[in-house]
Short mmCIF file of N, CA and C in Angstrom, two decimals:
data_model
loop_
_atom_site.label_atom_id
_atom_site.label_comp_id
_atom_site.label_asym_id
_atom_site.label_seq_id
_atom_site.Cartn_x
_atom_site.Cartn_y
_atom_site.Cartn_z
N MET L 1 180.94 143.71 122.81
CA MET L 1 182.31 143.55 122.37
C MET L 1 182.57 142.06 122.16
N ASN L 2 183.06 141.71 120.95
CA ASN L 2 183.36 140.29 120.71
C ASN L 2 184.73 139.96 121.29
N GLU L 3 185.06 138.66 121.27
CA GLU L 3 186.30 138.21 121.91
C GLU L 3 187.54 138.81 121.25
N SER L 4 187.56 138.96 119.93
CA SER L 4 188.71 139.56 119.24
C SER L 4 188.92 141.00 119.66
N GLU L 5 187.83 141.77 119.76
CA GLU L 5 187.94 143.17 120.18
C GLU L 5 188.47 143.28 121.61
N LYS L 6 188.10 142.32 122.44
CA LYS L 6 188.51 142.31 123.84
C LYS L 6 190.03 142.28 123.98
N TYR L 7 190.73 141.60 123.04
CA TYR L 7 192.18 141.46 123.12
C TYR L 7 192.92 142.40 122.17
N ALA L 8 192.22 143.33 121.52
CA ALA L 8 192.82 144.18 120.49
C ALA L 8 194.01 144.99 121.00
N SER L 9 193.92 145.53 122.19
CA SER L 9 195.02 146.37 122.68
C SER L 9 195.62 145.77 123.95
N THR L 10 195.72 144.48 123.98
CA THR L 10 196.20 143.77 125.15
C THR L 10 197.71 143.92 125.33
N THR L 11 198.10 144.21 126.56
CA THR L 11 199.50 144.17 126.93
C THR L 11 199.77 142.77 127.46
N VAL L 12 200.72 142.10 126.84
CA VAL L 12 200.99 140.71 127.18
C VAL L 12 202.15 140.62 128.15
N ARG L 13 201.95 139.90 129.21
CA ARG L 13 203.00 139.59 130.18
C ARG L 13 203.17 138.08 130.15
N ILE L 14 204.40 137.61 130.11
CA ILE L 14 204.65 136.17 130.08
C ILE L 14 205.41 135.80 131.34
N ARG L 15 204.89 134.78 132.02
CA ARG L 15 205.44 134.36 133.30
C ARG L 15 205.40 132.85 133.41
N PRO L 16 206.18 132.27 134.33
CA PRO L 16 206.12 130.82 134.53
C PRO L 16 204.73 130.39 135.01
N ALA L 17 204.29 129.24 134.54
CA ALA L 17 203.00 128.68 134.97
C ALA L 17 203.13 128.11 136.38
N HIS L 18 202.01 128.03 137.06
CA HIS L 18 201.93 127.42 138.39
C HIS L 18 201.18 126.10 138.27
N PRO L 19 201.56 125.07 139.03
CA PRO L 19 200.88 123.78 138.94
C PRO L 19 199.36 123.87 139.11
N GLY L 20 198.89 124.82 139.89
CA GLY L 20 197.45 124.98 140.11
C GLY L 20 196.70 125.46 138.87
N GLU L 21 197.41 125.84 137.81
CA GLU L 21 196.78 126.32 136.58
C GLU L 21 196.55 125.21 135.55
N ALA L 22 196.85 123.99 135.90
CA ALA L 22 196.78 122.88 134.93
C ALA L 22 195.42 122.80 134.23
N GLU L 23 194.35 122.90 134.97
CA GLU L 23 193.01 122.79 134.36
C GLU L 23 192.72 123.96 133.42
N VAL L 24 193.09 125.16 133.82
CA VAL L 24 192.88 126.35 132.98
C VAL L 24 193.66 126.22 131.67
N LEU L 25 194.91 125.75 131.76
CA LEU L 25 195.74 125.60 130.56
C LEU L 25 195.22 124.48 129.67
N THR L 26 194.75 123.41 130.27
CA THR L 26 194.15 122.33 129.48
C THR L 26 192.93 122.85 128.72
N ASP L 27 192.06 123.60 129.40
CA ASP L 27 190.87 124.15 128.74
C ASP L 27 191.27 125.09 127.60
N LEU L 28 192.32 125.89 127.81
CA LEU L 28 192.79 126.82 126.79
C LEU L 28 193.30 126.04 125.57
N ALA L 29 194.06 124.97 125.80
CA ALA L 29 194.59 124.15 124.69
C ALA L 29 193.44 123.56 123.86
N TYR L 30 192.44 123.02 124.53
CA TYR L 30 191.31 122.43 123.80
C TYR L 30 190.51 123.50 123.05
N ALA L 31 190.34 124.68 123.65
CA ALA L 31 189.62 125.76 122.97
C ALA L 31 190.37 126.20 121.72
N SER L 32 191.68 126.30 121.83
CA SER L 32 192.50 126.69 120.69
C SER L 32 192.43 125.65 119.58
N LYS L 33 192.51 124.39 119.92
CA LYS L 33 192.44 123.31 118.93
C LYS L 33 191.04 123.26 118.29
N ARG L 34 190.03 123.47 119.11
CA ARG L 34 188.64 123.45 118.62
C ARG L 34 188.41 124.56 117.59
N PHE L 35 189.12 125.67 117.74
CA PHE L 35 189.00 126.80 116.81
C PHE L 35 189.22 126.34 115.36
N TRP L 36 190.12 125.37 115.16
CA TRP L 36 190.45 124.89 113.82
C TRP L 36 189.49 123.83 113.30
N GLY L 37 188.41 123.59 114.04
CA GLY L 37 187.37 122.69 113.55
C GLY L 37 187.58 121.22 113.84
N TYR L 38 188.52 120.89 114.72
CA TYR L 38 188.72 119.48 115.05
C TYR L 38 187.55 118.97 115.88
N PRO L 39 186.99 117.82 115.51
CA PRO L 39 185.95 117.22 116.35
C PRO L 39 186.54 116.80 117.70
N ASP L 40 185.76 116.87 118.74
CA ASP L 40 186.25 116.55 120.08
C ASP L 40 186.93 115.18 120.15
N GLU L 41 186.36 114.19 119.45
CA GLU L 41 186.92 112.84 119.52
C GLU L 41 188.27 112.72 118.81
N GLU L 42 188.66 113.73 118.01
CA GLU L 42 189.95 113.69 117.31
C GLU L 42 190.99 114.64 117.89
N MET L 43 190.64 115.38 118.91
CA MET L 43 191.53 116.41 119.44
C MET L 43 192.90 115.86 119.85
N ASP L 44 192.93 114.79 120.61
CA ASP L 44 194.19 114.26 121.12
C ASP L 44 194.91 113.38 120.10
N ALA L 45 194.23 112.98 119.04
CA ALA L 45 194.83 112.06 118.08
C ALA L 45 195.89 112.72 117.21
N CYS L 46 195.72 113.97 116.90
CA CYS L 46 196.62 114.63 115.95
C CYS L 46 198.01 114.87 116.50
N CYS L 47 198.13 115.62 117.55
CA CYS L 47 199.46 116.02 118.05
C CYS L 47 199.74 115.50 119.45
N GLY L 48 198.97 114.55 119.92
CA GLY L 48 199.17 114.03 121.27
C GLY L 48 198.21 114.67 122.24
N PRO L 49 198.18 114.15 123.46
CA PRO L 49 197.23 114.66 124.46
C PRO L 49 197.44 116.15 124.72
N LEU L 50 196.34 116.86 124.79
CA LEU L 50 196.41 118.30 125.04
C LEU L 50 196.37 118.62 126.53
N ALA L 51 195.97 117.64 127.34
CA ALA L 51 195.84 117.87 128.78
C ALA L 51 197.19 118.21 129.39
N VAL L 52 197.18 119.20 130.25
CA VAL L 52 198.37 119.63 130.98
C VAL L 52 198.13 119.29 132.45
N SER L 53 199.03 118.56 133.05
CA SER L 53 198.89 118.19 134.46
C SER L 53 199.79 119.07 135.33
N ALA L 54 199.49 119.08 136.62
CA ALA L 54 200.35 119.80 137.57
C ALA L 54 201.75 119.23 137.54
N ASP L 55 201.88 117.91 137.39
CA ASP L 55 203.20 117.30 137.32
C ASP L 55 203.96 117.76 136.07
N TYR L 56 203.26 117.91 134.95
CA TYR L 56 203.89 118.39 133.72
C TYR L 56 204.45 119.81 133.94
N ILE L 57 203.66 120.65 134.59
CA ILE L 57 204.10 122.03 134.86
C ILE L 57 205.30 122.03 135.79
N ARG L 58 205.33 121.14 136.78
CA ARG L 58 206.48 121.06 137.69
C ARG L 58 207.73 120.55 136.98
N GLU L 59 207.56 119.62 136.02
CA GLU L 59 208.70 118.97 135.37
C GLU L 59 209.30 119.78 134.23
N TYR L 60 208.47 120.48 133.48
CA TYR L 60 208.95 121.17 132.27
C TYR L 60 208.80 122.68 132.40
N ALA L 61 209.39 123.38 131.46
CA ALA L 61 209.32 124.84 131.42
C ALA L 61 208.01 125.23 130.74
N VAL L 62 207.04 125.67 131.53
CA VAL L 62 205.72 126.05 131.02
C VAL L 62 205.51 127.53 131.37
N PHE L 63 205.11 128.30 130.36
CA PHE L 63 204.94 129.74 130.54
C PHE L 63 203.56 130.17 130.06
N VAL L 64 202.98 131.13 130.77
CA VAL L 64 201.64 131.64 130.48
C VAL L 64 201.74 133.08 130.01
N ALA L 65 201.02 133.38 128.93
CA ALA L 65 200.86 134.76 128.48
C ALA L 65 199.54 135.25 129.07
N GLU L 66 199.58 136.41 129.67
CA GLU L 66 198.38 136.94 130.30
C GLU L 66 198.32 138.44 130.16
N ASP L 67 197.14 138.97 130.42
CA ASP L 67 196.96 140.41 130.39
C ASP L 67 196.80 140.96 131.80
N GLY L 68 197.15 140.16 132.79
CA GLY L 68 196.99 140.55 134.19
C GLY L 68 195.77 139.92 134.81
N VAL L 69 194.80 139.52 133.99
CA VAL L 69 193.57 138.92 134.49
C VAL L 69 193.31 137.57 133.81
N THR L 70 193.45 137.55 132.50
CA THR L 70 193.08 136.39 131.70
C THR L 70 194.31 135.70 131.12
N SER L 71 194.31 134.36 131.14
CA SER L 71 195.35 133.60 130.44
C SER L 71 195.05 133.67 128.96
N LEU L 72 195.97 134.24 128.18
CA LEU L 72 195.77 134.44 126.74
C LEU L 72 196.38 133.33 125.91
N GLY L 73 197.32 132.60 126.49
CA GLY L 73 198.00 131.52 125.80
C GLY L 73 199.04 130.92 126.70
N PHE L 74 199.67 129.84 126.22
CA PHE L 74 200.78 129.26 126.97
C PHE L 74 201.64 128.44 126.04
N PHE L 75 202.87 128.23 126.48
CA PHE L 75 203.79 127.37 125.74
C PHE L 75 204.63 126.58 126.73
N SER L 76 205.21 125.49 126.22
CA SER L 76 206.13 124.71 127.05
C SER L 76 207.32 124.27 126.22
N LEU L 77 208.42 124.09 126.91
CA LEU L 77 209.67 123.63 126.31
C LEU L 77 210.07 122.35 127.01
N ILE L 78 210.43 121.33 126.20
CA ILE L 78 210.85 120.05 126.78
C ILE L 78 212.18 119.64 126.16
N PRO L 79 212.99 118.89 126.90
CA PRO L 79 214.28 118.46 126.36
C PRO L 79 214.12 117.46 125.22
N THR L 80 215.15 117.38 124.39
CA THR L 80 215.21 116.38 123.32
C THR L 80 216.46 115.53 123.58
N ASP L 81 216.73 114.58 122.71
CA ASP L 81 217.93 113.76 122.87
C ASP L 81 219.19 114.48 122.37
N ARG L 82 219.03 115.68 121.82
CA ARG L 82 220.18 116.49 121.38
C ARG L 82 220.42 117.58 122.43
N VAL L 83 221.65 117.71 122.89
CA VAL L 83 221.94 118.60 124.01
C VAL L 83 221.72 120.08 123.71
N ASP L 84 221.76 120.48 122.44
CA ASP L 84 221.60 121.90 122.11
C ASP L 84 220.26 122.21 121.44
N VAL L 85 219.31 121.25 121.51
CA VAL L 85 218.00 121.42 120.89
C VAL L 85 216.92 121.22 121.96
N ILE L 86 215.95 122.11 121.97
CA ILE L 86 214.82 122.00 122.87
C ILE L 86 213.55 122.00 122.02
N GLU L 87 212.53 121.28 122.47
CA GLU L 87 211.29 121.19 121.70
C GLU L 87 210.22 122.11 122.26
N LEU L 88 209.56 122.81 121.36
CA LEU L 88 208.38 123.60 121.70
C LEU L 88 207.22 122.61 121.71
N ASP L 89 206.81 122.17 122.88
CA ASP L 89 205.84 121.09 123.00
C ASP L 89 204.41 121.61 122.88
N HIS L 90 204.00 122.45 123.79
CA HIS L 90 202.68 123.09 123.72
C HIS L 90 202.89 124.53 123.25
N PHE L 91 201.96 125.00 122.42
CA PHE L 91 201.96 126.40 122.01
C PHE L 91 200.53 126.73 121.61
N TRP L 92 199.79 127.36 122.51
CA TRP L 92 198.36 127.61 122.29
C TRP L 92 198.02 129.06 122.60
N VAL L 93 197.23 129.67 121.74
CA VAL L 93 196.73 131.03 121.94
C VAL L 93 195.21 130.95 122.00
N ARG L 94 194.63 131.64 122.98
CA ARG L 94 193.17 131.69 123.10
C ARG L 94 192.60 132.20 121.77
N PRO L 95 191.57 131.56 121.22
CA PRO L 95 191.07 131.93 119.89
C PRO L 95 190.82 133.43 119.69
N GLY L 96 190.25 134.11 120.63
CA GLY L 96 189.99 135.54 120.47
C GLY L 96 191.25 136.39 120.43
N GLY L 97 192.36 135.81 120.86
CA GLY L 97 193.62 136.54 120.86
C GLY L 97 194.47 136.29 119.63
N MET L 98 194.04 135.38 118.77
CA MET L 98 194.82 135.08 117.56
C MET L 98 194.86 136.30 116.64
N GLY L 99 196.02 136.53 116.05
CA GLY L 99 196.19 137.66 115.15
C GLY L 99 196.40 138.99 115.87
N ARG L 100 196.65 138.95 117.17
CA ARG L 100 196.80 140.17 117.97
C ARG L 100 198.22 140.35 118.52
N GLY L 101 199.16 139.52 118.06
CA GLY L 101 200.54 139.64 118.52
C GLY L 101 200.87 138.80 119.73
N ILE L 102 199.89 138.11 120.28
CA ILE L 102 200.13 137.29 121.47
C ILE L 102 201.04 136.12 121.12
N GLY L 103 200.77 135.44 120.01
CA GLY L 103 201.61 134.33 119.59
C GLY L 103 203.03 134.77 119.30
N ARG L 104 203.19 135.91 118.66
CA ARG L 104 204.52 136.45 118.36
C ARG L 104 205.28 136.71 119.66
N ALA L 105 204.62 137.33 120.64
CA ALA L 105 205.26 137.60 121.93
C ALA L 105 205.64 136.29 122.62
N MET L 106 204.76 135.30 122.55
CA MET L 106 205.05 134.01 123.17
C MET L 106 206.23 133.33 122.48
N PHE L 107 206.26 133.38 121.14
CA PHE L 107 207.34 132.72 120.40
C PHE L 107 208.68 133.36 120.76
N ARG L 108 208.72 134.68 120.80
CA ARG L 108 209.96 135.36 121.16
C ARG L 108 210.38 135.00 122.58
N SER L 109 209.41 134.90 123.48
CA SER L 109 209.72 134.51 124.85
C SER L 109 210.25 133.08 124.91
N ALA L 110 209.66 132.19 124.11
CA ALA L 110 210.14 130.80 124.06
C ALA L 110 211.59 130.77 123.57
N CYS L 111 211.90 131.56 122.55
CA CYS L 111 213.27 131.63 122.03
C CYS L 111 214.22 132.17 123.08
N ASP L 112 213.81 133.23 123.77
CA ASP L 112 214.65 133.80 124.82
C ASP L 112 214.92 132.78 125.92
N GLU L 113 213.89 132.05 126.31
CA GLU L 113 214.05 131.04 127.36
C GLU L 113 214.96 129.91 126.90
N ALA L 114 214.81 129.48 125.66
CA ALA L 114 215.67 128.43 125.11
C ALA L 114 217.13 128.89 125.08
N LEU L 115 217.36 130.12 124.67
CA LEU L 115 218.72 130.68 124.67
C LEU L 115 219.29 130.74 126.09
N ARG L 116 218.46 131.16 127.02
CA ARG L 116 218.87 131.23 128.42
C ARG L 116 219.33 129.87 128.93
N ARG L 117 218.73 128.82 128.39
CA ARG L 117 219.07 127.44 128.78
C ARG L 117 220.24 126.88 127.95
N GLY L 118 220.83 127.71 127.11
CA GLY L 118 221.99 127.29 126.34
C GLY L 118 221.68 126.53 125.06
N MET L 119 220.45 126.61 124.59
CA MET L 119 220.05 125.89 123.38
C MET L 119 220.44 126.68 122.13
N ARG L 120 220.59 125.95 121.02
CA ARG L 120 220.91 126.58 119.73
C ARG L 120 219.76 126.46 118.74
N THR L 121 218.86 125.48 119.00
CA THR L 121 217.77 125.22 118.05
C THR L 121 216.47 124.93 118.80
N LEU L 122 215.39 125.48 118.27
CA LEU L 122 214.05 125.19 118.77
C LEU L 122 213.41 124.23 117.76
N PHE L 123 213.01 123.04 118.21
CA PHE L 123 212.38 122.03 117.35
C PHE L 123 210.88 122.08 117.57
N ILE L 124 210.12 121.98 116.47
CA ILE L 124 208.66 122.11 116.53
C ILE L 124 208.01 121.01 115.70
N VAL L 125 207.07 120.27 116.31
CA VAL L 125 206.16 119.42 115.55
C VAL L 125 204.85 120.21 115.54
N SER L 126 204.47 120.67 114.37
CA SER L 126 203.38 121.64 114.25
C SER L 126 202.06 120.99 113.85
N ASP L 127 201.00 121.55 114.36
CA ASP L 127 199.69 121.29 113.78
C ASP L 127 199.74 121.89 112.38
N PRO L 128 199.15 121.24 111.39
CA PRO L 128 199.19 121.81 110.03
C PRO L 128 198.65 123.24 109.95
N ASN L 129 197.68 123.58 110.79
CA ASN L 129 197.10 124.93 110.77
C ASN L 129 198.06 125.98 111.32
N ALA L 130 199.04 125.58 112.10
CA ALA L 130 199.97 126.53 112.72
C ALA L 130 201.28 126.66 111.95
N GLU L 131 201.51 125.81 110.97
CA GLU L 131 202.79 125.82 110.27
C GLU L 131 203.11 127.19 109.68
N GLU L 132 202.15 127.84 109.06
CA GLU L 132 202.39 129.14 108.44
C GLU L 132 202.88 130.17 109.47
N PHE L 133 202.33 130.12 110.68
CA PHE L 133 202.79 131.03 111.74
C PHE L 133 204.27 130.82 112.01
N TYR L 134 204.68 129.57 112.19
CA TYR L 134 206.09 129.29 112.49
C TYR L 134 207.00 129.69 111.33
N LEU L 135 206.54 129.49 110.11
CA LEU L 135 207.33 129.92 108.95
C LEU L 135 207.49 131.44 108.94
N ARG L 136 206.41 132.16 109.25
CA ARG L 136 206.49 133.64 109.33
C ARG L 136 207.45 134.08 110.42
N MET L 137 207.55 133.29 111.48
CA MET L 137 208.46 133.64 112.58
C MET L 137 209.91 133.35 112.22
N GLY L 138 210.13 132.64 111.11
CA GLY L 138 211.50 132.38 110.68
C GLY L 138 211.94 130.94 110.79
N ALA L 139 211.04 130.04 111.20
CA ALA L 139 211.39 128.62 111.28
C ALA L 139 211.51 128.05 109.86
N THR L 140 212.22 126.95 109.76
CA THR L 140 212.41 126.26 108.49
C THR L 140 211.80 124.87 108.59
N ARG L 141 211.02 124.50 107.58
CA ARG L 141 210.44 123.16 107.58
C ARG L 141 211.54 122.13 107.34
N THR L 142 211.56 121.09 108.17
CA THR L 142 212.60 120.07 108.08
C THR L 142 212.07 118.70 107.68
N GLY L 143 210.76 118.51 107.72
CA GLY L 143 210.20 117.21 107.37
C GLY L 143 208.79 117.04 107.86
N GLU L 144 208.41 115.79 108.04
CA GLU L 144 207.06 115.44 108.49
C GLU L 144 207.15 114.19 109.37
N VAL L 145 206.22 114.08 110.29
CA VAL L 145 206.11 112.88 111.12
C VAL L 145 204.64 112.47 111.17
N PRO L 146 204.39 111.19 111.39
CA PRO L 146 202.99 110.77 111.54
C PRO L 146 202.45 111.27 112.88
N PRO L 147 201.14 111.49 112.95
CA PRO L 147 200.55 111.90 114.23
C PRO L 147 200.69 110.77 115.24
N CYS L 148 200.53 111.10 116.51
CA CYS L 148 200.69 110.12 117.58
C CYS L 148 199.80 108.90 117.38
N SER L 149 198.60 109.12 116.88
CA SER L 149 197.64 108.02 116.72
C SER L 149 197.91 107.20 115.47
N GLY L 150 198.69 107.74 114.56
CA GLY L 150 198.91 107.05 113.29
C GLY L 150 197.81 107.31 112.28
N ASP L 151 196.75 108.01 112.70
CA ASP L 151 195.64 108.33 111.80
C ASP L 151 195.85 109.72 111.22
N GLY L 152 195.33 109.93 110.05
CA GLY L 152 195.36 111.26 109.46
C GLY L 152 196.64 111.55 108.72
N GLY L 153 196.78 112.80 108.31
CA GLY L 153 197.94 113.23 107.53
C GLY L 153 199.17 113.41 108.39
N LEU L 154 200.27 113.70 107.74
CA LEU L 154 201.53 113.91 108.43
C LEU L 154 201.59 115.31 109.04
N LEU L 155 202.36 115.42 110.11
CA LEU L 155 202.54 116.71 110.79
C LEU L 155 203.88 117.31 110.38
N PRO L 156 203.89 118.59 110.04
CA PRO L 156 205.15 119.24 109.67
C PRO L 156 206.09 119.36 110.86
N THR L 157 207.38 119.15 110.61
CA THR L 157 208.40 119.44 111.62
C THR L 157 209.18 120.65 111.14
N LEU L 158 209.55 121.49 112.10
CA LEU L 158 210.28 122.71 111.78
C LEU L 158 211.38 122.91 112.80
N GLU L 159 212.37 123.70 112.42
CA GLU L 159 213.42 124.10 113.33
C GLU L 159 213.63 125.61 113.21
N PHE L 160 213.93 126.20 114.34
CA PHE L 160 214.22 127.62 114.38
C PHE L 160 215.60 127.78 115.00
N SER L 161 216.51 128.39 114.26
CA SER L 161 217.87 128.60 114.75
C SER L 161 217.87 129.74 115.75
N LEU L 162 218.40 129.47 116.91
CA LEU L 162 218.47 130.48 117.97
C LEU L 162 219.76 131.27 117.94
N ALA L 163 220.68 130.87 117.06
CA ALA L 163 221.96 131.58 116.96
C ALA L 163 221.71 132.96 116.36
N PRO L 164 222.22 134.00 116.99
CA PRO L 164 222.04 135.34 116.42
C PRO L 164 222.64 135.40 115.01
N LYS L 165 221.97 136.12 114.14
CA LYS L 165 222.46 136.32 112.78
C LYS L 165 223.55 137.38 112.82
N GLU L 166 224.61 137.16 112.08
CA GLU L 166 225.66 138.15 111.99
C GLU L 166 225.33 139.13 110.87
N THR L 167 225.51 140.40 111.16
CA THR L 167 225.26 141.43 110.16
C THR L 167 226.48 142.33 110.09
N LYS L 168 226.68 142.96 108.98
CA LYS L 168 227.81 143.89 108.84
C LYS L 168 227.41 145.24 109.44
N SER L 169 228.32 145.79 110.21
CA SER L 169 228.10 147.12 110.76
C SER L 169 228.47 148.15 109.70
N PRO L 170 228.05 149.41 109.89
CA PRO L 170 228.41 150.45 108.93
C PRO L 170 229.92 150.58 108.74
N SER L 171 230.69 150.21 109.75
CA SER L 171 232.16 150.32 109.64
C SER L 171 232.78 149.10 108.96
N GLY L 172 231.95 148.13 108.58
CA GLY L 172 232.45 146.95 107.88
C GLY L 172 232.71 145.77 108.78
N GLY L 173 232.66 145.94 110.11
CA GLY L 173 232.85 144.83 111.04
C GLY L 173 231.57 144.03 111.19
N LEU L 174 231.62 142.92 111.94
CA LEU L 174 230.45 142.08 112.15
C LEU L 174 229.79 142.43 113.47
N ASN L 175 228.48 142.49 113.47
CA ASN L 175 227.68 142.66 114.68
C ASN L 175 226.85 141.41 114.87
N GLN L 176 226.52 141.10 116.09
CA GLN L 176 225.57 140.02 116.36
C GLN L 176 224.18 140.63 116.29
N GLY L 177 223.36 140.12 115.38
CA GLY L 177 222.02 140.64 115.19
C GLY L 177 220.99 139.84 115.97
N ASP L 178 219.77 140.24 115.86
CA ASP L 178 218.65 139.56 116.48
C ASP L 178 218.41 138.24 115.78
N TYR L 179 217.89 137.24 116.49
CA TYR L 179 217.60 135.95 115.88
C TYR L 179 216.24 135.91 115.22
N SER L 180 215.46 136.96 115.39
CA SER L 180 214.11 136.93 114.80
C SER L 180 213.98 137.89 113.65
#
């Protein structure tokens, strides 16, 4: 059984990360980045350091997607200088789990957590390879920024509105719809 088949019918549970998982999450981030063909010496140059420390997990909202045994992915949310905007800082899916709904479940969980914290917008600085995923999820491209190292191409920035969409009910009134 290859790695993709292993995650084909995975039930995903998302929970807060524990500081003791820092090394596992760091390894997962590097494996995910390596999937896109980045040479090891360029991994941290594009979107910033991929290493996750125990202090990072204690300070920020970090969540792990798992199947009960294996960490399938993780994401983190960090504050921005805007009171109603939170940044999706880390967002990594184990390579064998890509295309299996794990990223979609994680994204929805990130949105739910951001809403729970009173946010209206999720801000994303995306790896170019992940931009299409965020667009499919409903994010809007807002611009580009240079990578942390200043080398290479620009990184897409996106925003996802967390405000529920209003829809008309059959009776003609307004309902609050899903944000996704």
